[in-house]
XYZ file of C-alpha atoms in Angstrom:
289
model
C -6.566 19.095 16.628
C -6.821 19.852 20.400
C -10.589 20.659 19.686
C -10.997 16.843 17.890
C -9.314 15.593 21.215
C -11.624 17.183 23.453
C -14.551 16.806 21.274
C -14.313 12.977 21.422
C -14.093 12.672 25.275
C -17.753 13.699 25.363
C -20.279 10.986 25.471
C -21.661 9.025 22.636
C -25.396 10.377 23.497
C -24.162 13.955 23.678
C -21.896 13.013 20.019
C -25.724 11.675 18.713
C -27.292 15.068 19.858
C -24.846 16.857 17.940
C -25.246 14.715 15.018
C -29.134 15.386 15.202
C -28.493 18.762 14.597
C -25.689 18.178 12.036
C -28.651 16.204 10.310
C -31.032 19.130 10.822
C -28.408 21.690 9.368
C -26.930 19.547 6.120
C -30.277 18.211 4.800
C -32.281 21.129 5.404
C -29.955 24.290 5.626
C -26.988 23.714 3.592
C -28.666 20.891 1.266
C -25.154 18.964 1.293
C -25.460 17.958 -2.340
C -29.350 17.172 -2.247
C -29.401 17.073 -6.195
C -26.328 14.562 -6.565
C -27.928 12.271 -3.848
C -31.878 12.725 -4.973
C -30.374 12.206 -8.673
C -28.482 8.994 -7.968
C -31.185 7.425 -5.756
C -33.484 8.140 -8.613
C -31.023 6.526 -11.377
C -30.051 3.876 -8.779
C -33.729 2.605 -7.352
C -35.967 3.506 -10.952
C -38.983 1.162 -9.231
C -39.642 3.084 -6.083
C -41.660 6.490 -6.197
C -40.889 9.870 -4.933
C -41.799 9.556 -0.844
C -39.552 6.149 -0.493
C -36.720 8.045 -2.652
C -37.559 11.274 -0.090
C -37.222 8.213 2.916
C -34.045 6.827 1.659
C -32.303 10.209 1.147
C -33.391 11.405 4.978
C -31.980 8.193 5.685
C -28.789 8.490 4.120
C -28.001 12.255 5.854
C -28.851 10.408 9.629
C -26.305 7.700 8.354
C -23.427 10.436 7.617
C -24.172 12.628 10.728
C -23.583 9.880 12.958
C -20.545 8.780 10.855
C -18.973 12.017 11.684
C -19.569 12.109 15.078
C -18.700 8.284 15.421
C -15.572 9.263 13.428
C -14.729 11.875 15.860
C -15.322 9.828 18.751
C -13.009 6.573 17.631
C -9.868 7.716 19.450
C -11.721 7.861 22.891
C -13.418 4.624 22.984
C -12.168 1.978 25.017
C -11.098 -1.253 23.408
C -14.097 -3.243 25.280
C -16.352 -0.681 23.845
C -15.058 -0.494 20.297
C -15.588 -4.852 20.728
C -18.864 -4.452 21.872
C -20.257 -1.949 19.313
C -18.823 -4.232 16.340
C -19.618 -7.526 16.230
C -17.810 -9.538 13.438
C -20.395 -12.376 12.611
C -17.853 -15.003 10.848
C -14.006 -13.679 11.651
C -12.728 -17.302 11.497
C -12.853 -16.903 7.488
C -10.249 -14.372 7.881
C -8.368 -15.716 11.031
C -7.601 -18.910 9.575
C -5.782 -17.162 6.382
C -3.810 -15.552 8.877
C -2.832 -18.461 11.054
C -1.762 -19.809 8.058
C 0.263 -17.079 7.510
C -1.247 -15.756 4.671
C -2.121 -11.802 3.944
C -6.017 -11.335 2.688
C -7.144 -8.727 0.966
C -10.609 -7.106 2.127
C -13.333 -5.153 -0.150
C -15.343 -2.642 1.943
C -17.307 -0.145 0.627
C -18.951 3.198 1.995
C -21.277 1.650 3.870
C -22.835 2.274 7.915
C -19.408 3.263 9.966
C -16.901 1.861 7.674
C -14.185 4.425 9.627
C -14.468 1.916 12.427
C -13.770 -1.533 10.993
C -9.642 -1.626 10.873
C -9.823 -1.036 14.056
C -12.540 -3.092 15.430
C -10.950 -5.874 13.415
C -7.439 -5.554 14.985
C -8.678 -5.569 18.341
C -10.517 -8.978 16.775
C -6.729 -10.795 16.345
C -6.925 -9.815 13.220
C -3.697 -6.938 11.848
C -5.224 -4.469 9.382
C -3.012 -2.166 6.552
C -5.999 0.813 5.934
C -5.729 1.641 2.582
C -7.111 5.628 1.867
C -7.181 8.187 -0.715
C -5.395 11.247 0.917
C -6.698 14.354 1.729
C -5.443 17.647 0.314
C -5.728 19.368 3.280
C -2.694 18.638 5.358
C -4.958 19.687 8.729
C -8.051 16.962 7.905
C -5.409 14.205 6.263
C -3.376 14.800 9.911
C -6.306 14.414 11.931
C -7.799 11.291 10.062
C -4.616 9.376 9.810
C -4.517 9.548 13.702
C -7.943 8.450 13.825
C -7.442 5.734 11.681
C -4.245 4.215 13.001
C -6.423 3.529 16.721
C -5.415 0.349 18.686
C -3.056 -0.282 16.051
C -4.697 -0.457 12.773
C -2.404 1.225 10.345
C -3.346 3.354 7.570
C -1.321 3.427 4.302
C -1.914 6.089 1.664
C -2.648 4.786 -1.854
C -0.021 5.870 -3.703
C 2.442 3.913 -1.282
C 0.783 0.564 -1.164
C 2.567 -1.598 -3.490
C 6.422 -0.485 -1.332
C 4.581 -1.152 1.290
C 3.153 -4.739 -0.118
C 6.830 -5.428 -0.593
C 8.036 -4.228 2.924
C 5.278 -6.629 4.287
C 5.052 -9.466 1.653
C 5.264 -12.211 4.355
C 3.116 -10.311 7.154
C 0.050 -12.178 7.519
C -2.537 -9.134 7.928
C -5.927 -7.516 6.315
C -5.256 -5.111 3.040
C -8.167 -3.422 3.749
C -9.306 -1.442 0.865
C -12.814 0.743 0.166
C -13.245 -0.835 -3.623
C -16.068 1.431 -4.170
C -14.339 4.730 -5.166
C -14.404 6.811 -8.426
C -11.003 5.856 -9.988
C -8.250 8.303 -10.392
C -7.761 7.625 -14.151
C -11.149 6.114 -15.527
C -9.801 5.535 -18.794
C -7.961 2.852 -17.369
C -10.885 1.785 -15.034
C -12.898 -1.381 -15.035
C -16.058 -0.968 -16.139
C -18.854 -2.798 -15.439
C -23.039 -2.333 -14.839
C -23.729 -1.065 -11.183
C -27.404 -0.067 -10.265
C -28.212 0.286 -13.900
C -25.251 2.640 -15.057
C -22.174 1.654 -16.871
C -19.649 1.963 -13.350
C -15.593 2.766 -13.429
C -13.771 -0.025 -10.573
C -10.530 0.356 -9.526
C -8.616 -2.307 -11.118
C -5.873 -2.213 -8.828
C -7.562 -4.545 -6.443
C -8.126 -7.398 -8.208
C -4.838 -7.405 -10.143
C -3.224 -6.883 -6.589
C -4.967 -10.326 -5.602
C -3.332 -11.781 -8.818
C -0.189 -10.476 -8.890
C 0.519 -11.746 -5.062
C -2.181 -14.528 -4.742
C -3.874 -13.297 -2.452
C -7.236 -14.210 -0.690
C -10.184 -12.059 -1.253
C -13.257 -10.797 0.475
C -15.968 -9.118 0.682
C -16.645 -7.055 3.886
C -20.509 -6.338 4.575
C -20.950 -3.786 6.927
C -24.408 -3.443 8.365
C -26.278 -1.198 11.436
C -27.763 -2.891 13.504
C -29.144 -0.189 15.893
C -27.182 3.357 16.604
C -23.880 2.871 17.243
C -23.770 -0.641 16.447
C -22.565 -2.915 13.352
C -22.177 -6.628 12.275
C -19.363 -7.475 10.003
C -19.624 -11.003 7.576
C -16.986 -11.650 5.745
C -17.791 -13.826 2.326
C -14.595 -15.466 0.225
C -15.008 -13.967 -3.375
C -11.674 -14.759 -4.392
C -8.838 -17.884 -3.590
C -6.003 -18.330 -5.759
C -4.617 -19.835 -8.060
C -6.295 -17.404 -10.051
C -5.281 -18.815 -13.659
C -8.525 -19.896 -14.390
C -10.512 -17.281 -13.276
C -11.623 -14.936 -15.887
C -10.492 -11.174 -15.860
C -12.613 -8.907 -13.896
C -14.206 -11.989 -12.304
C -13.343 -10.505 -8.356
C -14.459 -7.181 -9.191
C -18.112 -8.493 -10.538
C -18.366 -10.758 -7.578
C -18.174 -7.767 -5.578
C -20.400 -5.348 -7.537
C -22.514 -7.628 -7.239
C -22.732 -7.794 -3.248
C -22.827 -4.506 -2.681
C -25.153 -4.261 -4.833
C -27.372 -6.726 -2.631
C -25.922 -4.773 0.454
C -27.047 -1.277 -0.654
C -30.924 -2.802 -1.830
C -30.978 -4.037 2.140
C -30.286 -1.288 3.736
C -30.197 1.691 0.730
C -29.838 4.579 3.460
C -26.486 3.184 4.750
C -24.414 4.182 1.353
C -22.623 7.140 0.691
C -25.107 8.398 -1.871
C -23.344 12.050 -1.861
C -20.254 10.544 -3.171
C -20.220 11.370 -7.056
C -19.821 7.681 -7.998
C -21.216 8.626 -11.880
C -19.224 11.622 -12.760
C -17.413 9.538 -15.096
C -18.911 7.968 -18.462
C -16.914 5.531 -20.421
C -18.113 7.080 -23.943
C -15.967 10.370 -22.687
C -12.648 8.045 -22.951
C -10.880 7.017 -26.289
C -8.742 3.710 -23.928
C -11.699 1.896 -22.570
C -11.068 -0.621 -19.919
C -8.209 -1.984 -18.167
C -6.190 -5.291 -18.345
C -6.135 -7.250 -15.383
């Protein structure tokens, strides 16, 4: 970890030079998973030809390197820099659930620098519970919680959220979650059309917004140049939720990602394996919620 620490002290142009290379090395030396991210830009984007799927993919591996690096470099950032390199555009949605007193629930995705948000948005007013999938190796999930619980954001592993939604029930803060992750136990999954495939959700989010009445929305993330973002917050879901059809949060925010990755297509995490899942594959299709 000492090597993380050091590593992070350098500047962010010398971080950016590494990630050049980084770029240089995964897209044309290793190939990080070239065929899952060529295959699901081709599924995703059937309208646009070979160079502009060739563009998007080149794109994508620029996007990563410099999320490592950026990653890496968190912890060492001053709090006027980490203000200055995110810009939330409307925060006052979200600040004014909290003055109330009221806990919101946020739906990011893997989108730009999405590593840097909890923290960016505490050092906004604004108290943020980081919900992640752990890591199996006890060196990398170390290192990342570390990273992720900077200036006070505080990361909470997915398998402890609802004690800790019960610990905290009448802390006013940001549930931050990354909805767009291949579920655990598809059969039980939501599934819904997403860039023309038949997509697994996490159900868990939206029946967490039921269950406690809670506030939802959707967190854009977007680069503006290197090494900086805007964040917009849009309201997809405000209780009471009896009316509201089942499923209805979760389409709301398939749908603007959806929007979000046809803006800016390179910024998604097209070497996640978001389609390794089919729902014919399942006898239990679909999840109440």
């Amino acid at each position: 970890m000492i090597f993380f620490r050091l590593l992070s002290r350098l500047p962010l142009r010398v971080l950016y030079g590494l990630s050049d290379f980084l770029y240089f090395l995964l897209l044309y030396v290793v190939r990080y998973r070239r065929d899952v991210v060529l295959e699901n830009l081709r599924l995703s984007f059937p309208e646009k030809s070979a160079a502009e799927i060739q563009s998007i993919a080149k794109g994508f591996y620029r996007n990563l390197t410099d999320l490592i690096v950026e990653t890496i470099k968190m912890p060492a950032l001053s709090a006027d820099e980490l203000r200055r390199r995110v810009h939330f555009s409307n925060a006052e949605l979200v600040k004014d659930q909290l003055s109330a007193g009221q806990a919101v629930i946020g739906m990011a995705s893997h989108t730009s620098n999405w590593e840097w948000i909890p923290s960016a948005s505490v050092l906004q007013g604004m108290p943020t519970d980081s919900v992640y999938k752990t890591l199996n190796n006890p060196f990398f999930e170390n290192l990342m919680r570390s990273i992720r619980a900077s200036f006070g954001a505080v990361p909470v592993p997915m398998n402890t959220l609802p004690r800790r939604m019960v610990a905290q029930k009448d802390v006013p803060r940001i549930v931050a979650l990354v909805a767009d992750q291949v579920p655990d136990i598809p059969e039980y999954a939501h599934w819904i059309d997403f860039l023309h495939r038949d997509t697994p959700f996490y159900p868990g989010t939206e029946r967490l917004a039921r269950s406690r009445n809670l506030p939802v929305f959707y967190t854009e993330l977007r680069r503006v140049r290197r090494g900086y973002y805007e964040v917009t917050f849009t309201n997809i879901g405000q209780p009471p939720y009896d009316a509201l059809p089942s499923g209805a949060i979760l389409e709301k925010y398939r749908d603007l990602l959806e929007e979000t990755i046809r803006k800016y297509p390179s910024d998604w995490l097209w070497s996640h394996k978001r389609w390794k899942h089919w729902r014919g594959k399942y006898a239990k299709v679909g999840a109440k919620i």
